[in-house]
Short mmCIF file of C-alpha atoms in Angstrom, two decimals:
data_model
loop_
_atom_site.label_atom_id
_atom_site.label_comp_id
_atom_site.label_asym_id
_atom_site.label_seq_id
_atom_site.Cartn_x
_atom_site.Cartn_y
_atom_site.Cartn_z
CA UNK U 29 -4.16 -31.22 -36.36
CA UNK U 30 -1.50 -28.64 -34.49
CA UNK U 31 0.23 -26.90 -37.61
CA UNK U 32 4.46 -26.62 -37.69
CA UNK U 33 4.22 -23.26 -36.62
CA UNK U 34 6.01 -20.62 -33.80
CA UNK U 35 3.99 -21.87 -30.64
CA UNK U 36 5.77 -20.03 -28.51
CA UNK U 37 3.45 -16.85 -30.05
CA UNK U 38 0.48 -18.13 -31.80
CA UNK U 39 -2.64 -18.43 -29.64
CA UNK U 40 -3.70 -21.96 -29.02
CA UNK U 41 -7.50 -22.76 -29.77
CA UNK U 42 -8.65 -26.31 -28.51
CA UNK U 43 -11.99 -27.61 -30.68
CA UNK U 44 -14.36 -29.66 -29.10
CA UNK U 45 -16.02 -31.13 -32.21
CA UNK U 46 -16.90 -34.83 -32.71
CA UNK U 47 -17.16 -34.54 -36.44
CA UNK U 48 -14.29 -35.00 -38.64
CA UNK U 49 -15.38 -33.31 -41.44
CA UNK U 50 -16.44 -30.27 -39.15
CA UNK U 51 -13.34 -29.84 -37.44
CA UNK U 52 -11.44 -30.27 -41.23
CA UNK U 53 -13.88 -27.42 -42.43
CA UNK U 54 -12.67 -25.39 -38.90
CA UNK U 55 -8.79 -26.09 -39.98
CA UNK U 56 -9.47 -25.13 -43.55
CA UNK U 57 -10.92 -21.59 -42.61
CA UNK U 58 -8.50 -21.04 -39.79
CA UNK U 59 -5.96 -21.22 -42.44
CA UNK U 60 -7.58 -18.80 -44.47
CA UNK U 61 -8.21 -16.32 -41.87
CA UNK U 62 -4.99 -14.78 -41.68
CA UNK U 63 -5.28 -15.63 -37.82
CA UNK U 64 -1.98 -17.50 -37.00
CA UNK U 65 -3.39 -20.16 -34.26
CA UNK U 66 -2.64 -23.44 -33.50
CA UNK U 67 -5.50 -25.67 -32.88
CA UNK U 68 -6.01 -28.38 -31.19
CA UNK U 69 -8.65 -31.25 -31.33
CA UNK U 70 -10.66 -32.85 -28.42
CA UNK U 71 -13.76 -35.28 -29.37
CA UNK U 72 -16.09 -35.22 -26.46
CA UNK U 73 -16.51 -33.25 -23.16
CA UNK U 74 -14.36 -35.30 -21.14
CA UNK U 75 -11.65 -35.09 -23.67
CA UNK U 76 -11.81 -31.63 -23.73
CA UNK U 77 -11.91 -31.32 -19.86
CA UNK U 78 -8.61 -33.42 -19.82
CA UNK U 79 -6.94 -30.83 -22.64
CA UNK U 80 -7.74 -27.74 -20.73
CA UNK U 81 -6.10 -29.10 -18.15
CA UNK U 82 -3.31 -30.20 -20.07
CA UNK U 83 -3.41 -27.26 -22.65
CA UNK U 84 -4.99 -24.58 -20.92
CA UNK U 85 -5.50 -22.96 -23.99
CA UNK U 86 -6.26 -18.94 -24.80
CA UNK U 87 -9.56 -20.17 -26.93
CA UNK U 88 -12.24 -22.51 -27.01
CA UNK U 89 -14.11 -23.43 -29.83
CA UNK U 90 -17.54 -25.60 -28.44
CA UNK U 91 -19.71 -27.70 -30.85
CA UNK U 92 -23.43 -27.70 -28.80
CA UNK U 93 -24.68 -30.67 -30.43
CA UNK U 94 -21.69 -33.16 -29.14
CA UNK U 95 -22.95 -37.07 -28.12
CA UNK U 96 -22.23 -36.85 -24.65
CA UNK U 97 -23.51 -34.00 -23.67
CA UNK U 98 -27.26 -32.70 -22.84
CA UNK U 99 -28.13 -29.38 -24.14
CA UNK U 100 -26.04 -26.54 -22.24
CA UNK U 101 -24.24 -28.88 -19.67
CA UNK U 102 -21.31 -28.96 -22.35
CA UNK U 103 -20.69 -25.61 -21.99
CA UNK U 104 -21.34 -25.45 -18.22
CA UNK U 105 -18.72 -28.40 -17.86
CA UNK U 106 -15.83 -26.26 -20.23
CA UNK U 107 -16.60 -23.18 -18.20
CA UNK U 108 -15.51 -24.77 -15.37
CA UNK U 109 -12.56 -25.90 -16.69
CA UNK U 110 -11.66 -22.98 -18.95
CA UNK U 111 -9.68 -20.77 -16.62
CA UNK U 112 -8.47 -18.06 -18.76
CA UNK U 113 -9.71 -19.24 -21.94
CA UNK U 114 -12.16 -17.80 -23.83
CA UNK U 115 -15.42 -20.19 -25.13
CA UNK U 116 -16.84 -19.44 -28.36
CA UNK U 117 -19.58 -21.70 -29.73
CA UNK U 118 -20.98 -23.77 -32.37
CA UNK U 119 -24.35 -24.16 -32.89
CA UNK U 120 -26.25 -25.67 -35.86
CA UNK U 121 -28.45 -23.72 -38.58
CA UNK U 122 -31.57 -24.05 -36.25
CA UNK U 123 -29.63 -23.17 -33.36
CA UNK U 124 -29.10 -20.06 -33.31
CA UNK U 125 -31.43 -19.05 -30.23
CA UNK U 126 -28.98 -21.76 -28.84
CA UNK U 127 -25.94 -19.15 -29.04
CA UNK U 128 -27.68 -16.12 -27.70
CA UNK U 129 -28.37 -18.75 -24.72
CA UNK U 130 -24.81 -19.86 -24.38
CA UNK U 131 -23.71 -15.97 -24.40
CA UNK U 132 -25.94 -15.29 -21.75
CA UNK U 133 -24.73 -18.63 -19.75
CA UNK U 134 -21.17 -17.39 -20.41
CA UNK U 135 -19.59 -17.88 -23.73
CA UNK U 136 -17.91 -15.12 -25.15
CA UNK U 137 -19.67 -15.42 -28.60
CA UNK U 138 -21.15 -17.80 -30.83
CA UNK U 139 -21.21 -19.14 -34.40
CA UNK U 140 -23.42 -20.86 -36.72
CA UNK U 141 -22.46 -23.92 -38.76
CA UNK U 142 -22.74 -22.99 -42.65
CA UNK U 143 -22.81 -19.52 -42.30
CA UNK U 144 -18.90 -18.84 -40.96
CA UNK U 145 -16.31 -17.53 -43.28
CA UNK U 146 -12.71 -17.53 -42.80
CA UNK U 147 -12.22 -14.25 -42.15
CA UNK U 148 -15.40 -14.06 -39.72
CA UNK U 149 -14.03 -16.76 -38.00
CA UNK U 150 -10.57 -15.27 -37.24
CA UNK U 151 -12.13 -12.28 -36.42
CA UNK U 152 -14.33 -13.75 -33.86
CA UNK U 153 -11.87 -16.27 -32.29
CA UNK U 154 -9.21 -13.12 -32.33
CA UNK U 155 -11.93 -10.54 -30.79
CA UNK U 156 -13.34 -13.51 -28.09
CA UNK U 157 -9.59 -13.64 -26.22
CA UNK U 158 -9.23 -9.70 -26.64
CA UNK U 159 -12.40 -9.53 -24.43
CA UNK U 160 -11.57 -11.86 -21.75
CA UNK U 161 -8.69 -10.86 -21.41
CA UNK U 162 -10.10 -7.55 -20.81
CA UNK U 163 -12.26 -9.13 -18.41
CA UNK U 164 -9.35 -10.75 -16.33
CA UNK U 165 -8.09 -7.29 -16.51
CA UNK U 166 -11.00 -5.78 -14.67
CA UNK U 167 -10.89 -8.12 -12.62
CA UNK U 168 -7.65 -8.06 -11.17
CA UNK U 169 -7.79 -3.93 -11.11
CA UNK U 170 -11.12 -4.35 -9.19
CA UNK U 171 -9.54 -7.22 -6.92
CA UNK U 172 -6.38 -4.70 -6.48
CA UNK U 173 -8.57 -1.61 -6.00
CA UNK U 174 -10.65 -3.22 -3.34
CA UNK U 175 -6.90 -4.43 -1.70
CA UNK U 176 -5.47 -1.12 -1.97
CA UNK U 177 -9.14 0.64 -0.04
CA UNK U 178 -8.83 -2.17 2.51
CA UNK U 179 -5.04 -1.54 3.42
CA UNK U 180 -5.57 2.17 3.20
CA UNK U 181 -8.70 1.45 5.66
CA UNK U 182 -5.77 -0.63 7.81
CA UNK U 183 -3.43 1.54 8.04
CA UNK U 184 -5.44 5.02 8.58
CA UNK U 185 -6.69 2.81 11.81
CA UNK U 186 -3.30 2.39 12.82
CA UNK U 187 -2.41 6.13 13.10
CA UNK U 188 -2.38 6.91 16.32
CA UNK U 189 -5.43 9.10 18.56
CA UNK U 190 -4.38 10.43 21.00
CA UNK U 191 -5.52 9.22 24.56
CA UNK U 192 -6.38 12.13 26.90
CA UNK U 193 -8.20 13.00 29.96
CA UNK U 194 -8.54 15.80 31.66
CA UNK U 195 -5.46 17.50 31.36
CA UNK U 196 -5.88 21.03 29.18
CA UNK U 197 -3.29 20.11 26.23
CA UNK U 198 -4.29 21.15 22.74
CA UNK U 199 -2.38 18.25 20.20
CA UNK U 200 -2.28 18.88 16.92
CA UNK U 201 -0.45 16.31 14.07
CA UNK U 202 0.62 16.19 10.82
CA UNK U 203 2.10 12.62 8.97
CA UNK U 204 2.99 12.38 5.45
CA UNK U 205 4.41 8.90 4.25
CA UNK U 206 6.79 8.53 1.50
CA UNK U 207 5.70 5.41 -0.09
CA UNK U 208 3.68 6.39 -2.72
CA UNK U 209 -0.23 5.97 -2.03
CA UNK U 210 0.55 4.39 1.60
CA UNK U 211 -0.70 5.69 4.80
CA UNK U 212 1.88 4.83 6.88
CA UNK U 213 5.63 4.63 6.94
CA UNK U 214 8.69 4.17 9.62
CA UNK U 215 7.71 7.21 11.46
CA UNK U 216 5.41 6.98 14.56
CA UNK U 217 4.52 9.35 17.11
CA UNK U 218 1.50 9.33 19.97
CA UNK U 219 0.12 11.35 23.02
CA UNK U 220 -1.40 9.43 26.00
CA UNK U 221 -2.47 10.79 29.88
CA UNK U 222 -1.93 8.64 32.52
CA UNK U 223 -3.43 8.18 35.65
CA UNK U 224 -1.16 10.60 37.37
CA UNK U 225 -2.69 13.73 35.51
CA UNK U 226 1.23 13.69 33.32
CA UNK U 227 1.08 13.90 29.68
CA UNK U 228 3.14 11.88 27.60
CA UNK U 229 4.56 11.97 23.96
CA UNK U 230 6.88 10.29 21.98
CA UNK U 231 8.06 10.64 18.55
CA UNK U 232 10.24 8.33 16.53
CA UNK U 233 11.90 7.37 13.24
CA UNK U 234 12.76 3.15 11.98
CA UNK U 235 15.18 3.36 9.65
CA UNK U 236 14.01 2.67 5.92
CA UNK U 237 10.83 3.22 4.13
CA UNK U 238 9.19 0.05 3.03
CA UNK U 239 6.55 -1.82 4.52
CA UNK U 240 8.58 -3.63 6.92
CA UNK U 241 9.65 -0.45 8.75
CA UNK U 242 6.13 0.73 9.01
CA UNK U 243 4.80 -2.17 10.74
CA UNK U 244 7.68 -1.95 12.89
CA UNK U 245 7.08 1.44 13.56
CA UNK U 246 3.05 0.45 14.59
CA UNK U 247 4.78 -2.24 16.88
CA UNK U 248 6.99 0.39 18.54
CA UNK U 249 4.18 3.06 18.94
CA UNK U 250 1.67 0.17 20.61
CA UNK U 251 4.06 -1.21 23.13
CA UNK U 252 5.09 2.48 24.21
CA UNK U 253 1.25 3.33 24.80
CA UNK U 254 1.28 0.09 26.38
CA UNK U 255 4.30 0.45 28.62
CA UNK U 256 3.37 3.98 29.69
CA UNK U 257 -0.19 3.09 30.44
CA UNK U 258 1.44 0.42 32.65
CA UNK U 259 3.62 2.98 35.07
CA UNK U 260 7.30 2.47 32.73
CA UNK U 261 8.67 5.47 31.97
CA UNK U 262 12.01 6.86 30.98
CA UNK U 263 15.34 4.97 30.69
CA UNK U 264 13.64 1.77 31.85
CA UNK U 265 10.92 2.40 28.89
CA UNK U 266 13.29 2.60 26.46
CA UNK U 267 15.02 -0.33 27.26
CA UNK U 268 12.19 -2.66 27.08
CA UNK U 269 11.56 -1.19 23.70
CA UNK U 270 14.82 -1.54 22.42
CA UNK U 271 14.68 -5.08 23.12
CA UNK U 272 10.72 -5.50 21.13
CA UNK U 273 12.71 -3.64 18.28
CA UNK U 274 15.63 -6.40 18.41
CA UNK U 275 12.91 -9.39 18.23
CA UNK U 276 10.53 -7.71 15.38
CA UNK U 277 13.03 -5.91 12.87
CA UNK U 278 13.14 -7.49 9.54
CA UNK U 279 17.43 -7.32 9.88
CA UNK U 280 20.11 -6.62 12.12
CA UNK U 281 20.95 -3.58 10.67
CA UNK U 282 17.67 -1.99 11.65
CA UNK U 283 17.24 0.58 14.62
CA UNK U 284 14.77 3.39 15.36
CA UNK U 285 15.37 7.08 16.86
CA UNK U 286 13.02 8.07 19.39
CA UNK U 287 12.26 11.11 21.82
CA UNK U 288 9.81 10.25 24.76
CA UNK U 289 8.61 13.12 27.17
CA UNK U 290 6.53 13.64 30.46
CA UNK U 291 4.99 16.55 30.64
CA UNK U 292 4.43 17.22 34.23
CA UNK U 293 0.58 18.10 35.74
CA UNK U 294 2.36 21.54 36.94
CA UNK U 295 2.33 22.65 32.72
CA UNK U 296 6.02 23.56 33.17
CA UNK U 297 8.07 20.93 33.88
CA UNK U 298 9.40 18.33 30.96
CA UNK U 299 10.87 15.55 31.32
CA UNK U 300 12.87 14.09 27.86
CA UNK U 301 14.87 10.62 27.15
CA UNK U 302 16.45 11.02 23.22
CA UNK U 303 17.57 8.21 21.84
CA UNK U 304 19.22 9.57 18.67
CA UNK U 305 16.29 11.75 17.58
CA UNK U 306 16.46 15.25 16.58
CA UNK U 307 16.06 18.14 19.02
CA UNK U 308 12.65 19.78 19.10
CA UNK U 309 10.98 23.52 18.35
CA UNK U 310 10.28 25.27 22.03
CA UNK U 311 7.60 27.88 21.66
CA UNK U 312 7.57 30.58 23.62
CA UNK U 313 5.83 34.09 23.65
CA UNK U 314 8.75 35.92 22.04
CA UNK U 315 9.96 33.46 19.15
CA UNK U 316 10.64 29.49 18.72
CA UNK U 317 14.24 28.28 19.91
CA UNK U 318 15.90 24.64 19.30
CA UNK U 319 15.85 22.15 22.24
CA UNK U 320 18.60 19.61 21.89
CA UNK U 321 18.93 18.18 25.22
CA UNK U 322 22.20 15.45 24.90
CA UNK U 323 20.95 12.14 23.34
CA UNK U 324 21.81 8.50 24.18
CA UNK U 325 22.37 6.44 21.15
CA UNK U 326 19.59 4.81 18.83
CA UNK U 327 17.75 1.95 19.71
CA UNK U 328 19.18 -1.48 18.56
CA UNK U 329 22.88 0.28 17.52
CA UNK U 330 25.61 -1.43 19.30
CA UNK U 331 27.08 1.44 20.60
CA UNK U 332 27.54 2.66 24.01
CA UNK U 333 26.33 5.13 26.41
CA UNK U 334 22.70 5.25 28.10
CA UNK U 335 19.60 7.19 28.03
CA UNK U 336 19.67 10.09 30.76
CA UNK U 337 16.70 12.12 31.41
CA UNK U 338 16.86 15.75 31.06
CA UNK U 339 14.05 18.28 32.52
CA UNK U 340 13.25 21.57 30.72
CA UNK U 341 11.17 24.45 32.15
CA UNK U 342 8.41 24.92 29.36
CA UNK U 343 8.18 28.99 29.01
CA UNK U 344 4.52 30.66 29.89
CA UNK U 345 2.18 30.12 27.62
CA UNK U 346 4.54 27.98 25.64
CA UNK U 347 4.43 24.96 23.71
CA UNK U 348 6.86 22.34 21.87
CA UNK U 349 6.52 20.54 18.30
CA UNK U 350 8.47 17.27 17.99
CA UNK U 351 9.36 16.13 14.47
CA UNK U 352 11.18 13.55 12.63
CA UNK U 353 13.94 14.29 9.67
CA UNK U 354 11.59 14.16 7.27
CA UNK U 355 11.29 17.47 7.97
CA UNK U 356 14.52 19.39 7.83
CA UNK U 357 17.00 16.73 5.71
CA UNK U 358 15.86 18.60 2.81
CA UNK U 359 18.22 19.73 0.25
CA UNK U 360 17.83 23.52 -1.00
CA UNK U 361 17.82 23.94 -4.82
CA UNK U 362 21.29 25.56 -6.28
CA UNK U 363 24.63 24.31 -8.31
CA UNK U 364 26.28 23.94 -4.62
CA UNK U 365 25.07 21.13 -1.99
CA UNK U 366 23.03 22.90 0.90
CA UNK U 367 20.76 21.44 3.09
CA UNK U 368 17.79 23.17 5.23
CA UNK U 369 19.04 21.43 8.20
CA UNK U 370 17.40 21.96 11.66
CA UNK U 371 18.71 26.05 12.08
CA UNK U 372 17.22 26.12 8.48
CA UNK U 373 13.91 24.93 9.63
CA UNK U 374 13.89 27.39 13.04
CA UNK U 375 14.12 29.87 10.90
CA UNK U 376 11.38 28.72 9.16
CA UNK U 377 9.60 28.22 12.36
CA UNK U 378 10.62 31.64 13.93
CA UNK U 379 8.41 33.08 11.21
CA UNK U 380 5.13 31.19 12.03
CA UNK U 381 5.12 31.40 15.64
CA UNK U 382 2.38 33.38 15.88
CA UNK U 383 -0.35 30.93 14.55
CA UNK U 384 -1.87 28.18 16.67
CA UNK U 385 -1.15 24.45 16.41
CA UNK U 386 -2.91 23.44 13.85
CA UNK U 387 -2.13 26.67 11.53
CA UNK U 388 1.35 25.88 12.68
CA UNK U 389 1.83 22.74 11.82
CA UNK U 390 0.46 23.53 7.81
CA UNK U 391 2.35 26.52 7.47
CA UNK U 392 5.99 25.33 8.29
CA UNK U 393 5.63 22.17 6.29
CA UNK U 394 4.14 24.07 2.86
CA UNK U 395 7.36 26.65 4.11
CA UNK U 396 9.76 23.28 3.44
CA UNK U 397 7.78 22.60 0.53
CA UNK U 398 8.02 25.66 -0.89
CA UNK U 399 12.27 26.03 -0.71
CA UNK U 400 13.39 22.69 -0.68
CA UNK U 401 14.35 20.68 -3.72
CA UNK U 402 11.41 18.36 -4.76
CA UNK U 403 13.92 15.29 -5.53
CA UNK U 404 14.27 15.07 -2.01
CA UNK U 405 10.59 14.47 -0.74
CA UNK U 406 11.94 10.81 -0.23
CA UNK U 407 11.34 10.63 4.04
CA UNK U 408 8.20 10.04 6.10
CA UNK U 409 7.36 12.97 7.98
CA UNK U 410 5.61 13.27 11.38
CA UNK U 411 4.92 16.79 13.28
CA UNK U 412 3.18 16.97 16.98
CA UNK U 413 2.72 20.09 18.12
CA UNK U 414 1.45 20.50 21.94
CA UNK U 415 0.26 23.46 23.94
CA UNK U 416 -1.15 23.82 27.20
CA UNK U 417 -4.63 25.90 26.97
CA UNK U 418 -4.89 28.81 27.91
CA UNK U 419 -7.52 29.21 30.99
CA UNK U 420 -6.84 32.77 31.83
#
């Protein structure tokens, strides 16, 4: 019955219909409908169970009155099988209370015997596929939507609160990822207190920008809370996560930048490690300057030298904000190349250093915003800002 037609494009429509002259009469006005299908015949339930299969066709045309089957368990039996398909059915002249059942049970539409026309028929068949497929449609955007809130719901719980006693530090945040509607992305930062009354901080960068990198970042950011929280600080800290970056990147060509700080009980005394991360913004009374103590190379480069710490005398009343390149690697608009750059973004910061953290923290980021070339928007950014309070 399948017609010498293109069946790479036509729609394939398998009949379940144990009458010969009823599935002629289906072939006849199939042809006349102007609907370009190819059908296909199948005589009983089982036969059309075994041609679904086979087939898995875009239609299915059900007679309700086949010999083997017992009122609706026909149709319940090609449901299951139908995947994708669409079922129409066929139901006689007193049978049309039949249909509206079927519907309900799950067809896509019915017709009655006698009363079809060729054109109705196409129509039907053509309009029956257009709906489920429509319905798969839904279906996967629901499934997707629901995917998309429960990652979003995984990933905002993998940002990063920070863990304080009863130290007086104010910490304020700000993370922006570039991959479209994600939460997270290679940058990670946190703030924990240990036992000892010292504060600590870290801030760092995995190179790239996909999914990989941002787990990797989460890795990094858990096992320095965890290392800290166990007494390892400094050069020795680093090292142990150097080698947890080593065994989790996706590549070899992967390594992370990373600052990690002490802030001492005495809320003056810092104590940094860089390991090829930017400098940070010092705070002080009279303006913000640019802390750059000398860095020890990246984590997982094979290059040499070794993390030294550095201390720094935090100024009165001062504070720090640590940031990732997201920030400053901004290009400015203009026929010639510039770049913000971090004396481009003190600047910035000299201008704000008035407000509090969290003021802070808004202002010099809708300041980049606001000058840089949108085209370049491409980086995850991540901004701590920390101040002692003030309990004058």
């Amino acid at each position: 019955m399948a017609q010498a037609r293109d069946r790479g494009k036509q729609p394939l429509v398998l009949l379940v219909e144990d009458d010969p002259q009823d599935a002629l009469i289906v072939q006849e006005l199939l042809d006349d409908s102007g609907f370009d299908v190819r059908l296909e015949l199948a005589r009983s339930v089982d036969e059309a169970r075994r041609q679904l299969a086979r087939l898995r066709p875009q239609c299915v045309l059900l007679d309700l009155g086949l010999p083997d089957a017992y009122e609706f368990s026909a149709l319940s039996s090609v449901l299951e099988e139908a995947g994708d398909a669409a079922v129409v059915v066929l139901t006689g002249l007193a049978e049309e209370q039949a249909g509206l059942a079927a519907v309900t049970a799950g067809a896509q539409d019915y017709l009655v015997k006698g009363r079809v026309e060729a054109e109705w028929l196409g129509r039907t068949l053509r309009y029956a596929i257009q709906r489920k497929q429509a319905e798969q449609a839904a279906v996967a955007l629901h499934a997707e939507r629901v995917r998309a809130k429960e990652n979003a719901r995984l990933e905002r719980g993998l940002l990063p609160t920070p863990l304080l006693g009863d130290m007086p530090i104010v910490v304020a945040s700000r993370y922006r990822a570039s991959r479209g509607s994600a939460t997270l992305g290679g940058d990670f930062f946190d703030v924990v207190e240990s036992d000892d009354k010292v504060v600590h901080a870290v801030i760092g960068d995995v190179c790239g920008h996909g999914p990989d990198e941002a787990a990797l970042g989460v890795c990094l950011r858990i096992a320095w809370r965890t290392l800290v929280l166990s007494g390892v600080t400094g050069t020795s800290l680093l090292r142990q996560l150097e080698r947890i970056l080593k065994a989790e990147r996706a590549g070899g060509e992967i390594f992370a930048t990373m600052s990690t700080l002490m802030l001492e009980p005495d809320q003056r005394t810092i104590r940094v490690w860089r390991a090829g991360h930017p400098g940070m913004l010092v705070h002080a009374p009279d303006g913000v300057s640019l802390a750059e103590p000398e860095p020890g190379p990246a984590l997982g480069l094979p290059m040499e030298g070794n993390w030294r710490e550095h201390v720094m005398e935090l100024p009165a009343g001062g504070g720090l904000t640590l940031f990732t390149d997201g920030l400053f690697e901004r290009r400015l608009p203009g026929e010639s190349p510039r770049w913000l750059g971090e004396e481009g973004l003190l600047e910035l910061a000299g201008k704000r250093a008035g407000l509090d953290g969290e003021s802070f923290l808004d202002a010099l980021i809708a300041d980049v915003e606001a000058i840089a070339a949108p085209e370049t928007a491409a980086d995850d950014i991540a901004v701590v800002h920390l101040r002692w309070k003030d309990e004058s």
